[in-house]
Amino acid sequence: MKRTLPALALAFAAALQAAGPDAARLDALAAHPYWIALGHYETGKLGGWRSYVDDPDFFLSAQGDSDPHAELAATLAGLYAPAELGDRHPQCIYPARTRWLREQLQLTDLPKPDCAEFDAWFADVAPHSSVLVFPAAYLNSPSSMFGHTLLRIDQADIDENNTALLSYALNFGAFIEGMDNSILYAWKGLMGGYPGLFALVPYHEKLAEYRHLENRDLWEYRLNLTPEETGRMVEHVWELKQIRFDYYFFDENCSFRLLELLEIARPGIELTDRFPLTAIPTDTVRAVKDAGLVARIDYRPSRERELLARAEALDGAEKALVLALAENPASLDDAAFAALPRERQALVLDAAFRLGRYRSAGENRDPAAVRRSYALLQAINHNPPPALEVQRPEPPEDGHQSRTWQLGAGSREDRAFAEYGLRMAYHDLTDNAYGFPLGAQIEILQLKLRQYEDNHWQLQRLDLATIRSLTPRDQLLKPWSWQVGGGLERVPGEDGAERLVSHLSGGAGGSWQLGDEVLGFALGTLRVEHNRDFAAFVAPAAGFDTGLLWRNGLGSLSLEARGDYFHNGEVRRSLALTQHWELGRNLGLRLSASRQFSQLAAPVNELAVELKWYHY
């Protein structure tokens, strides 16, 4: 139902407004930053205003989406509508607008409608304080590969009674009807094909979704908002109930919308101005922290991390017992388990119980799994393990910034070149490592231009997306490693020159932890390429990608060997060595050497040095 007033009420309200504020005062209020924030307005590309809200139900004026003054006048008129409208009264629908206009204009003669629905909802939420929650990146979901942010709204007794699970989570996300596959979801998310909605749900539901079902670490940033500021923000959330925004993965996303709410809570902090192009969740968390809004940081490890922490002290034979107990608690009677010291039995039991819970996450309730868990819990009660201590990783917002400018120089055989690059987001395998997991890579829109010494310019590569998830396998957990990428790149050509080809490639395999900071991986790959040297329009290839990653005292080193064996007989292989020096959190120096082999050309050697500046 559109939020418009009956014509009779509007006429009545307009008559009352005639003796109200003068035009100059209304002009000033319409241009006030807080009114602009309440309407989610931004400066239009061709001047004027436009609102991020893409739902006419949000506005009282027909021109409200592009005219803050018209919306202000309509709102002020609506506040004087007859009180008999009850829950349909503009004061009940727009409590944040009502509060602000009442304070600014000293409106003491407003009608007093009975806002029963809002009052009951507000009392149930009982906002007192708030927490910005950051579920860490989850590469296996297109919507979560950059992480996510939401707000937790806490009651007054949250710390005394440890009742965080009873709080509400305020989330903004894409509203999806039907069952879109991952590729379609990613495409529509990039192009604004989904509407975005705010939702207020019990926090324990979101905690289960992110920490247990998706095995994501959670970072909780307690904000220093006062109860009044938190309440002001929640009032505005009521105004946005069932109101649709356009949703875009990279800018108008969950994180950007929450920054707008924080600007409502504490006027003048201007968080959204920092994100004109993209709003990567880690960058928005950093902006909130830089604005002085964070009072405390808490960390909740995922079930996977807790399991790995418990199993870290176990040897191979003990891990084999963990697997056996998780499958069948009757293994408690095995001689191998009975021979263990009592304190080692406690560790094995706890790890087995955690492994069973990890495996059952997201599945329907299985009576057999329940019985196994119960049997292990009984054994644990008779022999409890020591408290689990999970080492807290580096806070994600302390890592390097997302956008990267690159300046390089090098030689390809006997030709010197300079290279200029820009990457919109946000991390590769050898980038500055602090705050990022080993083996995770997400690169979006990377452009590299090369200038050879004869002033010959060429597009060296344009990567639309390159994602790699190299998660190590061990005795207990055996995740698959995978990678996918696509775009334009230079490859050896028939005449000795480089050909610019388009490609789509992917692969899957395994990764293994070879040391504390050493990761080895081996993947089988598939590639589809359009190359004018080939007779077919597209040529498929099968191949391999294998290598080592080592975080060392200087930064990160990678050694990687690749091969592509095309259906048409072309064989292309490469060997690359890269050492990245971390000069600072947002500055790195990279030395790379590679050798390329192709059936179409002689082997080619390339050596390059590159300065990388991470800057949003």
Coordinates of C-alpha atoms in Angstrom, one line a residue, residues 12-589:
F12 CA -6.7 19.6 6.3
A13 CA -3.0 19.3 7.0
A14 CA -2.1 21.9 4.4
A15 CA -4.5 24.4 6.0
L16 CA -2.8 23.9 9.3
Q17 CA 0.7 24.3 7.8
A18 CA -0.2 27.7 6.2
A19 CA 0.7 29.4 9.5
G20 CA 3.9 27.3 9.9
P21 CA 7.6 27.9 9.2
D22 CA 8.6 30.5 6.6
A23 CA 10.0 29.5 3.2
A24 CA 13.6 30.2 4.1
R25 CA 13.4 27.9 7.2
L26 CA 12.0 25.1 5.1
D27 CA 14.7 25.6 2.4
A28 CA 17.3 25.3 5.1
L29 CA 15.8 22.1 6.6
A30 CA 15.4 20.5 3.2
A31 CA 19.1 21.0 2.5
H32 CA 20.1 19.9 6.1
P33 CA 22.5 16.9 6.0
Y34 CA 20.3 15.0 8.4
W35 CA 17.2 15.3 6.2
I36 CA 19.3 14.3 3.2
A37 CA 20.4 11.2 5.2
L38 CA 16.8 10.4 6.2
G39 CA 15.8 10.4 2.6
H40 CA 19.0 8.5 1.5
Y41 CA 19.6 11.2 -1.1
E42 CA 22.8 11.6 -3.1
T43 CA 23.8 14.3 -5.7
G44 CA 22.5 13.2 -9.1
K45 CA 24.9 12.6 -12.0
L46 CA 23.5 15.7 -13.9
G47 CA 22.9 17.8 -10.8
G48 CA 20.0 17.9 -8.4
W49 CA 19.1 15.0 -6.1
R50 CA 18.2 11.3 -6.4
S51 CA 17.4 8.9 -3.6
Y52 CA 19.0 5.5 -3.3
V53 CA 15.5 4.3 -2.3
D54 CA 13.9 2.7 -5.3
D55 CA 10.4 2.3 -3.8
P56 CA 7.7 4.9 -4.2
D57 CA 6.0 3.7 -1.0
F58 CA 8.8 5.4 0.9
F59 CA 7.8 8.9 -0.2
L60 CA 4.9 11.0 0.7
S61 CA 5.4 13.4 -2.2
A62 CA 5.2 12.2 -5.8
Q63 CA 8.5 14.0 -6.4
G64 CA 10.0 12.8 -3.2
D65 CA 12.6 10.6 -4.8
S66 CA 14.3 13.6 -6.4
D67 CA 13.1 16.6 -4.4
P68 CA 14.0 16.7 -0.7
H69 CA 12.1 20.0 -0.4
A70 CA 8.9 18.5 -1.7
E71 CA 9.2 15.5 0.6
L72 CA 9.9 17.7 3.6
A73 CA 6.8 19.8 2.8
A74 CA 4.6 16.7 2.4
T75 CA 6.0 15.2 5.6
L76 CA 5.4 18.3 7.6
A77 CA 1.9 18.5 6.3
G78 CA 1.3 14.8 7.0
L79 CA 2.3 15.2 10.7
Y80 CA -0.8 17.3 11.2
A81 CA -3.2 14.7 9.7
P82 CA -6.1 13.6 12.0
A83 CA -5.0 11.4 14.9
E84 CA -7.8 9.0 14.1
L85 CA -5.6 7.5 11.3
G86 CA -3.9 5.5 14.1
D87 CA -1.1 3.2 12.8
R88 CA -1.6 4.7 9.3
H89 CA -0.7 8.2 10.5
P90 CA 2.6 9.6 9.1
Q91 CA 3.9 10.1 12.7
C92 CA 3.5 6.3 13.1
I93 CA 5.0 5.4 9.8
Y94 CA 7.9 7.9 10.0
P95 CA 9.0 8.1 13.7
A96 CA 12.5 9.3 12.9
R97 CA 11.3 12.1 10.6
T98 CA 8.7 13.0 13.2
R99 CA 11.3 13.2 16.0
W100 CA 13.7 15.4 14.0
L101 CA 11.1 17.8 12.7
R102 CA 9.6 18.2 16.1
E103 CA 13.0 19.0 17.6
Q104 CA 14.0 21.4 14.7
L105 CA 10.7 23.3 14.6
Q106 CA 9.6 23.0 18.2
L107 CA 6.3 21.4 17.1
T108 CA 4.3 21.4 20.3
D109 CA 0.8 21.3 18.7
L110 CA 1.1 18.0 16.8
P111 CA -1.8 15.5 17.0
K112 CA -1.2 12.4 19.2
P113 CA -2.1 9.3 17.2
D114 CA -2.0 5.9 18.8
C115 CA 1.0 4.2 17.1
A116 CA 0.3 0.8 18.7
E117 CA 2.2 -1.3 16.1
F118 CA 5.3 0.8 16.2
D119 CA 5.3 1.1 20.0
A120 CA 5.0 -2.7 20.4
W121 CA 7.7 -3.3 17.9
F122 CA 10.1 -0.8 19.5
A123 CA 9.4 -2.1 23.0
D124 CA 10.2 -5.7 21.8
V125 CA 13.5 -4.6 20.1
A126 CA 14.3 -2.5 23.2
P127 CA 17.4 -0.8 21.6
H128 CA 20.1 0.3 24.0
S129 CA 23.4 -0.4 22.3
S130 CA 24.7 -1.8 19.0
V131 CA 27.4 -4.0 17.6
L132 CA 28.8 -4.1 14.0
V133 CA 29.2 -7.8 13.1
F134 CA 31.6 -8.9 10.4
P135 CA 31.3 -12.6 9.2
A136 CA 34.6 -13.2 7.5
A137 CA 35.0 -14.0 3.8
Y138 CA 33.5 -17.3 2.6
L139 CA 34.8 -18.1 -0.8
N140 CA 32.3 -20.9 -1.5
S141 CA 29.4 -18.4 -1.8
P142 CA 29.3 -15.7 -4.4
S143 CA 27.4 -13.4 -2.1
S144 CA 29.9 -13.8 0.7
M145 CA 33.3 -13.9 -0.9
F146 CA 34.2 -10.4 0.4
G147 CA 32.7 -11.0 3.8
H148 CA 29.5 -9.3 5.1
T149 CA 28.4 -6.8 7.7
L150 CA 25.3 -6.6 9.8
L151 CA 24.3 -4.8 13.0
R152 CA 23.3 -6.4 16.3
I153 CA 20.8 -4.4 18.4
D154 CA 21.3 -5.1 22.1
Q155 CA 19.1 -4.5 25.1
A156 CA 20.2 -2.7 28.3
D157 CA 21.2 -5.8 30.2
I158 CA 23.2 -7.5 27.5
D159 CA 26.5 -7.7 29.4
E160 CA 25.2 -8.4 32.9
N161 CA 23.0 -11.3 31.8
N162 CA 25.1 -12.5 28.8
T163 CA 22.0 -12.4 26.6
A164 CA 23.5 -11.5 23.2
L165 CA 21.7 -14.5 21.6
L166 CA 18.4 -12.8 22.5
S167 CA 19.3 -9.6 20.6
Y168 CA 18.1 -8.8 17.1
A169 CA 20.3 -8.7 14.0
L170 CA 19.7 -6.0 11.5
N171 CA 20.7 -7.2 8.0
F172 CA 20.5 -5.7 4.5
G173 CA 20.6 -8.2 1.6
A174 CA 19.4 -9.2 -1.8
F175 CA 15.8 -10.4 -1.9
I176 CA 15.7 -13.5 -4.1
E177 CA 12.6 -15.1 -5.4
G178 CA 13.1 -18.6 -6.7
M179 CA 16.3 -20.7 -7.0
D180 CA 18.9 -18.8 -9.0
N181 CA 22.1 -20.7 -9.5
S182 CA 25.4 -19.3 -8.4
I183 CA 26.5 -17.9 -11.8
L184 CA 23.1 -16.2 -12.3
Y185 CA 23.1 -14.9 -8.7
A186 CA 26.6 -13.4 -9.2
W187 CA 25.6 -11.8 -12.5
K188 CA 22.3 -10.3 -11.2
G189 CA 24.1 -9.1 -8.1
L190 CA 26.7 -7.3 -10.2
M191 CA 24.1 -5.7 -12.4
G192 CA 21.5 -4.7 -9.8
G193 CA 19.1 -7.4 -10.7
Y194 CA 17.8 -8.0 -7.2
P195 CA 16.0 -5.7 -4.8
G196 CA 17.6 -5.1 -1.4
L197 CA 15.6 -5.2 1.8
F198 CA 16.3 -4.6 5.5
A199 CA 15.4 -7.4 7.8
L200 CA 15.4 -7.6 11.6
V201 CA 15.7 -11.2 12.8
P202 CA 16.8 -12.9 16.0
Y203 CA 20.6 -12.8 16.3
H204 CA 20.9 -16.5 17.2
E205 CA 19.6 -17.3 13.7
K206 CA 22.2 -15.2 12.0
L207 CA 24.9 -16.6 14.3
A208 CA 23.9 -20.2 13.3
E209 CA 23.9 -19.3 9.6
Y210 CA 27.3 -17.7 9.5
R211 CA 29.3 -19.4 12.2
H212 CA 27.9 -22.9 12.0
L213 CA 26.4 -23.5 8.5
E214 CA 29.0 -21.6 6.5
N215 CA 31.9 -22.0 9.0
R216 CA 32.8 -18.4 9.1
D217 CA 34.6 -16.6 11.9
L218 CA 32.7 -13.7 13.3
W219 CA 34.1 -10.3 14.4
E220 CA 31.9 -8.2 16.7
Y221 CA 32.7 -4.5 17.0
R222 CA 30.9 -3.0 19.9
L223 CA 30.0 0.6 19.0
N224 CA 30.0 3.5 21.4
L225 CA 26.6 4.7 20.3
T226 CA 24.5 6.0 23.2
P227 CA 21.0 4.5 23.8
E228 CA 19.5 7.7 22.3
E229 CA 21.6 7.3 19.1
T230 CA 20.8 3.6 18.9
G231 CA 17.1 4.3 19.3
R232 CA 17.2 7.0 16.6
M233 CA 18.7 4.5 14.2
V234 CA 16.1 1.8 15.0
E235 CA 13.3 4.3 14.5
H236 CA 14.6 4.8 11.0
V237 CA 14.7 1.1 10.4
W238 CA 11.0 1.0 11.1
E239 CA 10.6 3.6 8.3
L240 CA 12.4 1.2 5.9
K241 CA 10.3 -1.8 6.7
Q242 CA 9.5 -3.6 3.4
I243 CA 11.1 -0.7 1.4
R244 CA 13.1 -1.8 -1.6
F245 CA 16.5 -0.5 -2.7
D246 CA 18.5 -1.6 -5.7
Y247 CA 21.2 -4.0 -4.6
Y248 CA 24.7 -4.1 -6.1
F249 CA 27.5 -6.4 -4.9
F250 CA 30.2 -3.7 -5.1
D251 CA 28.7 -0.5 -4.0
E252 CA 25.0 -0.4 -2.9
N253 CA 25.4 -3.5 -0.8
C254 CA 25.0 -4.6 2.8
S255 CA 27.9 -2.6 4.1
F256 CA 27.0 0.7 2.4
R257 CA 23.4 0.6 3.6
L258 CA 24.6 0.1 7.2
L259 CA 26.9 3.1 7.0
E260 CA 23.9 5.1 6.1
L261 CA 22.2 3.9 9.3
L262 CA 25.2 4.9 11.4
E263 CA 25.0 8.4 9.9
I264 CA 21.4 8.5 11.1
A265 CA 22.5 7.4 14.5
R266 CA 25.3 9.9 14.9
P267 CA 24.9 12.9 12.6
G268 CA 28.0 14.4 11.0
I269 CA 30.2 11.3 10.8
E270 CA 30.0 11.2 7.0
L271 CA 30.9 7.5 6.4
T272 CA 29.4 7.0 2.9
D273 CA 31.3 9.8 1.3
R274 CA 34.4 7.6 1.4
F275 CA 32.9 5.0 -0.9
P276 CA 31.9 6.6 -4.3
L277 CA 32.7 3.5 -6.4
T278 CA 32.9 0.3 -4.2
A279 CA 32.1 -0.6 -0.7
I280 CA 34.1 -3.7 0.3
P281 CA 33.0 -4.9 3.8
T282 CA 36.5 -4.8 5.2
D283 CA 36.9 -1.2 4.0
T284 CA 33.7 -0.2 5.6
V285 CA 34.6 -1.8 8.9
R286 CA 37.9 0.2 8.7
A287 CA 35.9 3.4 8.1
V288 CA 33.7 2.8 11.1
K289 CA 36.8 2.1 13.2
D290 CA 38.6 5.2 11.9
A291 CA 35.5 7.3 12.8
G292 CA 36.0 6.5 16.4
L293 CA 32.8 4.4 16.7
V294 CA 34.4 1.2 18.0
A295 CA 34.6 0.7 21.8
R296 CA 35.6 -3.0 21.8
I297 CA 36.3 -5.9 19.5
D298 CA 35.2 -9.5 20.2
Y299 CA 36.0 -12.6 18.2
R300 CA 33.9 -15.7 17.7
P301 CA 35.7 -18.6 15.9
S302 CA 33.8 -20.9 13.6
R303 CA 33.2 -24.5 14.3
E304 CA 35.8 -25.5 11.8
R305 CA 38.5 -23.3 13.5
E306 CA 37.5 -24.7 16.9
L307 CA 37.8 -28.2 15.6
L308 CA 41.2 -27.6 14.1
A309 CA 42.4 -25.8 17.3
R310 CA 41.4 -28.8 19.4
A311 CA 43.0 -31.3 16.9
E312 CA 46.2 -29.4 16.6
A313 CA 47.8 -31.2 19.6
L314 CA 46.8 -34.7 18.4
D315 CA 49.2 -37.0 16.5
G316 CA 48.2 -39.2 13.5
A317 CA 47.1 -42.2 15.6
E318 CA 45.0 -40.0 17.8
K319 CA 43.3 -38.3 14.8
A320 CA 42.5 -41.8 13.5
L321 CA 40.7 -42.5 16.8
V322 CA 38.8 -39.2 16.4
L323 CA 37.6 -40.3 13.0
A324 CA 36.6 -43.7 14.4
L325 CA 34.7 -42.2 17.3
A326 CA 32.9 -39.7 15.2
E327 CA 31.6 -42.5 13.1
N328 CA 30.9 -45.0 15.9
P329 CA 31.1 -44.2 19.6
A330 CA 31.5 -47.9 20.3
S331 CA 35.1 -47.3 19.5
L332 CA 35.4 -46.1 23.1
D333 CA 35.9 -49.8 23.9
D334 CA 38.8 -50.2 21.5
A335 CA 42.2 -51.1 23.0
A336 CA 43.9 -48.3 21.2
F337 CA 41.7 -45.7 22.9
A338 CA 41.9 -47.4 26.3
A339 CA 45.7 -47.3 26.1
L340 CA 45.8 -43.5 25.9
P341 CA 46.5 -41.5 29.0
R342 CA 43.3 -40.0 30.5
E343 CA 44.1 -36.5 29.5
R344 CA 44.8 -37.6 25.9
Q345 CA 41.4 -39.4 25.8
A346 CA 39.7 -36.2 26.8
L347 CA 41.2 -34.4 23.8
V348 CA 40.3 -37.1 21.4
L349 CA 36.7 -37.3 22.7
D350 CA 36.2 -33.5 22.4
A351 CA 37.7 -33.5 18.9
A352 CA 35.4 -36.4 17.9
F353 CA 32.3 -34.6 19.2
R354 CA 33.3 -31.4 17.4
L355 CA 33.9 -33.3 14.2
G356 CA 30.4 -34.8 14.4
R357 CA 28.8 -31.4 15.0
Y358 CA 30.8 -30.0 12.1
R359 CA 29.6 -32.7 9.7
S360 CA 26.0 -32.3 10.7
A361 CA 25.8 -28.6 10.2
G362 CA 23.2 -27.5 7.8
E363 CA 21.7 -31.0 7.5
N364 CA 18.3 -32.2 8.6
R365 CA 18.1 -33.7 12.1
D366 CA 19.5 -37.2 11.9
P367 CA 18.5 -39.5 14.8
A368 CA 21.7 -41.6 14.4
A369 CA 23.9 -38.5 14.5
V370 CA 22.0 -37.3 17.6
R371 CA 22.7 -40.7 19.3
R372 CA 26.4 -40.5 18.4
S373 CA 26.7 -37.0 19.8
Y374 CA 24.9 -38.0 23.0
A375 CA 27.2 -40.9 23.6
L376 CA 30.2 -38.8 23.1
L377 CA 28.9 -36.1 25.4
Q378 CA 28.3 -38.7 28.1
A379 CA 31.9 -39.8 27.8
I380 CA 33.1 -36.1 27.8
N381 CA 31.1 -35.5 31.1
H382 CA 33.1 -38.3 32.7
N383 CA 36.4 -37.0 31.4
P384 CA 36.1 -33.3 30.5
P385 CA 38.9 -31.7 28.4
P386 CA 40.7 -28.5 29.3
A387 CA 39.1 -25.3 28.1
L388 CA 39.6 -24.7 24.4
E389 CA 41.9 -21.7 23.6
V390 CA 41.6 -20.6 20.0
Q391 CA 44.3 -18.2 18.8
R392 CA 42.7 -15.0 17.6
P393 CA 43.8 -14.2 14.1
E394 CA 44.7 -10.7 12.9
P395 CA 41.6 -8.4 12.6
P396 CA 40.6 -8.3 8.9
E397 CA 40.3 -4.5 8.9
D398 CA 44.0 -4.2 9.8
G399 CA 45.0 -5.8 6.4
H400 CA 45.9 -3.8 3.3
Q401 CA 43.2 -1.7 1.6
S402 CA 41.3 -3.0 -1.3
R403 CA 42.2 -1.1 -4.4
T404 CA 45.7 -1.5 -5.8
W405 CA 47.8 0.8 -8.1
Q406 CA 50.7 -0.9 -9.7
L407 CA 53.9 0.5 -11.4
G408 CA 56.4 -1.9 -12.8
A409 CA 59.4 -2.3 -15.1
G410 CA 61.0 -5.3 -16.6
S411 CA 62.3 -7.1 -19.7
R412 CA 60.8 -9.8 -22.0
E413 CA 63.7 -11.4 -23.7
D414 CA 65.6 -8.4 -25.1
R415 CA 62.8 -5.9 -24.9
A416 CA 62.4 -3.6 -21.9
F417 CA 59.0 -2.4 -20.8
A418 CA 57.2 -0.3 -18.2
E419 CA 53.9 -1.6 -16.9
Y420 CA 51.0 0.3 -15.3
G421 CA 48.2 -1.5 -13.4
L422 CA 45.0 -1.0 -11.4
R423 CA 43.0 -3.6 -9.5
M424 CA 39.7 -2.7 -8.1
A425 CA 39.6 -5.5 -5.5
Y426 CA 41.2 -6.9 -3.5
H427 CA 43.9 -9.6 -2.7
D428 CA 46.1 -12.2 -4.4
L429 CA 48.1 -15.1 -3.1
T430 CA 51.3 -13.1 -2.5
D431 CA 49.9 -9.7 -1.5
N432 CA 50.7 -8.2 1.9
A433 CA 49.5 -11.1 4.1
Y434 CA 48.5 -9.5 7.4
G435 CA 44.8 -10.0 8.0
F436 CA 44.3 -12.5 5.1
P437 CA 44.3 -16.3 5.2
L438 CA 47.0 -18.1 3.4
G439 CA 45.8 -19.5 0.1
A440 CA 42.8 -17.2 -0.5
Q441 CA 42.7 -14.9 -3.6
I442 CA 39.9 -12.7 -4.8
E443 CA 40.8 -10.3 -7.7
I444 CA 38.1 -8.3 -9.5
L445 CA 38.7 -6.0 -12.5
Q446 CA 42.5 -6.0 -12.8
L447 CA 43.9 -3.9 -15.7
K448 CA 47.5 -3.9 -16.9
L449 CA 49.0 -1.8 -19.7
R450 CA 52.5 -2.3 -20.9
Q451 CA 54.7 0.3 -22.7
Y452 CA 57.7 -1.1 -24.5
E453 CA 60.9 0.9 -25.1
D454 CA 59.9 1.8 -28.7
N455 CA 56.8 3.5 -27.2
H456 CA 54.6 0.6 -28.3
W457 CA 51.6 0.4 -25.9
Q458 CA 49.5 -2.7 -25.5
L459 CA 46.8 -4.1 -23.2
Q460 CA 48.7 -6.8 -21.3
R461 CA 45.7 -8.2 -19.4
L462 CA 42.2 -7.5 -18.2
D463 CA 41.0 -9.9 -15.6
L464 CA 37.3 -9.7 -14.9
A465 CA 37.6 -12.0 -11.9
T466 CA 40.2 -14.4 -10.5
I467 CA 39.2 -16.4 -7.4
R468 CA 41.3 -19.1 -5.8
S469 CA 40.5 -21.1 -2.6
L470 CA 43.5 -23.2 -1.6
T471 CA 42.2 -24.6 1.7
P472 CA 44.6 -27.3 3.1
R473 CA 43.4 -30.9 3.6
D474 CA 44.4 -33.0 6.6
Q475 CA 43.4 -36.2 8.3
L476 CA 40.1 -34.9 9.7
L477 CA 39.0 -32.4 7.1
K478 CA 39.4 -32.8 3.3
P479 CA 38.1 -29.7 1.5
W480 CA 38.6 -29.3 -2.2
S481 CA 40.7 -26.5 -3.5
W482 CA 39.4 -24.7 -6.5
Q483 CA 40.0 -21.7 -8.8
V484 CA 38.1 -19.9 -11.5
G485 CA 39.0 -16.9 -13.7
G486 CA 38.2 -15.1 -16.9
G487 CA 39.2 -12.1 -19.0
L488 CA 41.8 -11.1 -21.5
E489 CA 45.5 -12.0 -21.4
R490 CA 48.6 -12.2 -23.6
V491 CA 49.9 -15.6 -24.7
P492 CA 52.7 -16.6 -27.1
G493 CA 51.7 -16.3 -30.8
E494 CA 52.7 -17.9 -34.1
D495 CA 54.9 -15.0 -35.3
G496 CA 56.8 -14.7 -32.0
A497 CA 54.6 -11.8 -30.8
E498 CA 52.1 -12.0 -28.0
R499 CA 48.4 -12.6 -28.8
L500 CA 45.6 -11.0 -26.8
V501 CA 43.1 -13.8 -26.1
S502 CA 39.9 -14.1 -24.2
H503 CA 39.5 -17.1 -21.9
L504 CA 37.5 -18.7 -19.2
S505 CA 39.3 -21.2 -16.9
G506 CA 38.9 -23.2 -13.7
G507 CA 40.3 -26.0 -11.8
A508 CA 40.0 -28.2 -8.7
G509 CA 42.3 -30.3 -6.6
G510 CA 43.9 -30.3 -3.2
S511 CA 46.2 -28.3 -1.0
W512 CA 48.3 -29.4 1.9
Q513 CA 50.0 -27.7 4.8
L514 CA 53.7 -28.5 4.5
G515 CA 54.7 -26.3 7.4
D516 CA 53.4 -23.6 9.6
E517 CA 53.7 -21.1 6.8
V518 CA 54.1 -23.3 3.7
L519 CA 51.3 -24.5 1.5
G520 CA 51.5 -26.9 -1.4
F521 CA 48.8 -27.3 -4.0
A522 CA 48.0 -29.4 -7.1
L523 CA 44.9 -28.8 -9.3
G524 CA 43.6 -30.2 -12.5
T525 CA 42.4 -27.4 -14.8
L526 CA 40.2 -26.8 -17.8
R527 CA 40.4 -23.8 -20.1
V528 CA 38.3 -22.4 -23.0
E529 CA 40.1 -19.9 -25.2
H530 CA 39.4 -17.7 -28.2
N531 CA 42.7 -17.2 -30.1
R532 CA 42.9 -16.0 -33.7
D533 CA 45.9 -18.3 -34.2
F534 CA 43.5 -21.2 -33.8
A535 CA 41.2 -22.5 -36.5
A536 CA 38.3 -23.0 -34.2
F537 CA 36.4 -20.1 -32.7
V538 CA 37.1 -21.5 -29.2
A539 CA 39.6 -24.1 -28.2
P540 CA 39.4 -26.3 -25.1
A541 CA 42.3 -27.4 -23.0
A542 CA 43.0 -29.6 -20.1
G543 CA 46.0 -29.0 -17.8
F544 CA 47.5 -28.7 -14.4
D545 CA 48.4 -25.9 -11.9
T546 CA 50.7 -26.8 -9.0
G547 CA 53.0 -24.9 -6.7
L548 CA 54.1 -23.8 -3.3
L549 CA 53.3 -20.7 -1.2
W550 CA 55.6 -19.7 1.6
R551 CA 55.1 -16.8 4.0
N552 CA 58.6 -15.8 5.0
G553 CA 60.3 -13.0 6.9
L554 CA 60.2 -10.7 4.0
G555 CA 56.7 -11.3 2.8
S556 CA 55.4 -14.1 0.6
L557 CA 57.0 -16.3 -2.0
S558 CA 55.3 -18.4 -4.6
L559 CA 56.6 -21.0 -7.0
E560 CA 54.1 -22.1 -9.6
A561 CA 54.1 -24.5 -12.6
R562 CA 51.2 -24.5 -15.1
G563 CA 50.4 -26.4 -18.3
D564 CA 47.6 -26.3 -20.8
Y565 CA 47.2 -29.1 -23.4
F566 CA 44.8 -28.0 -26.1
H567 CA 42.5 -30.2 -28.2
N568 CA 44.1 -28.8 -31.4
G569 CA 47.6 -29.9 -30.4
E570 CA 49.0 -26.7 -28.9
V571 CA 50.9 -27.2 -25.6
R572 CA 51.5 -24.2 -23.4
R573 CA 53.5 -24.4 -20.1
S574 CA 55.0 -21.9 -17.7
L575 CA 57.1 -21.7 -14.6
A576 CA 57.0 -18.6 -12.4
L577 CA 58.8 -17.5 -9.2
T578 CA 57.5 -14.5 -7.3
Q579 CA 58.8 -12.9 -4.1
H580 CA 56.8 -10.1 -2.5
W581 CA 58.3 -7.8 0.0
E582 CA 56.0 -6.1 2.5
L583 CA 57.3 -2.5 2.8
G584 CA 54.3 -1.4 4.9
R585 CA 50.6 -2.3 5.4
N586 CA 49.7 -0.6 2.1
L587 CA 52.9 -0.8 0.2
G588 CA 54.6 -3.8 -1.4
L589 CA 57.5 -4.6 -3.8

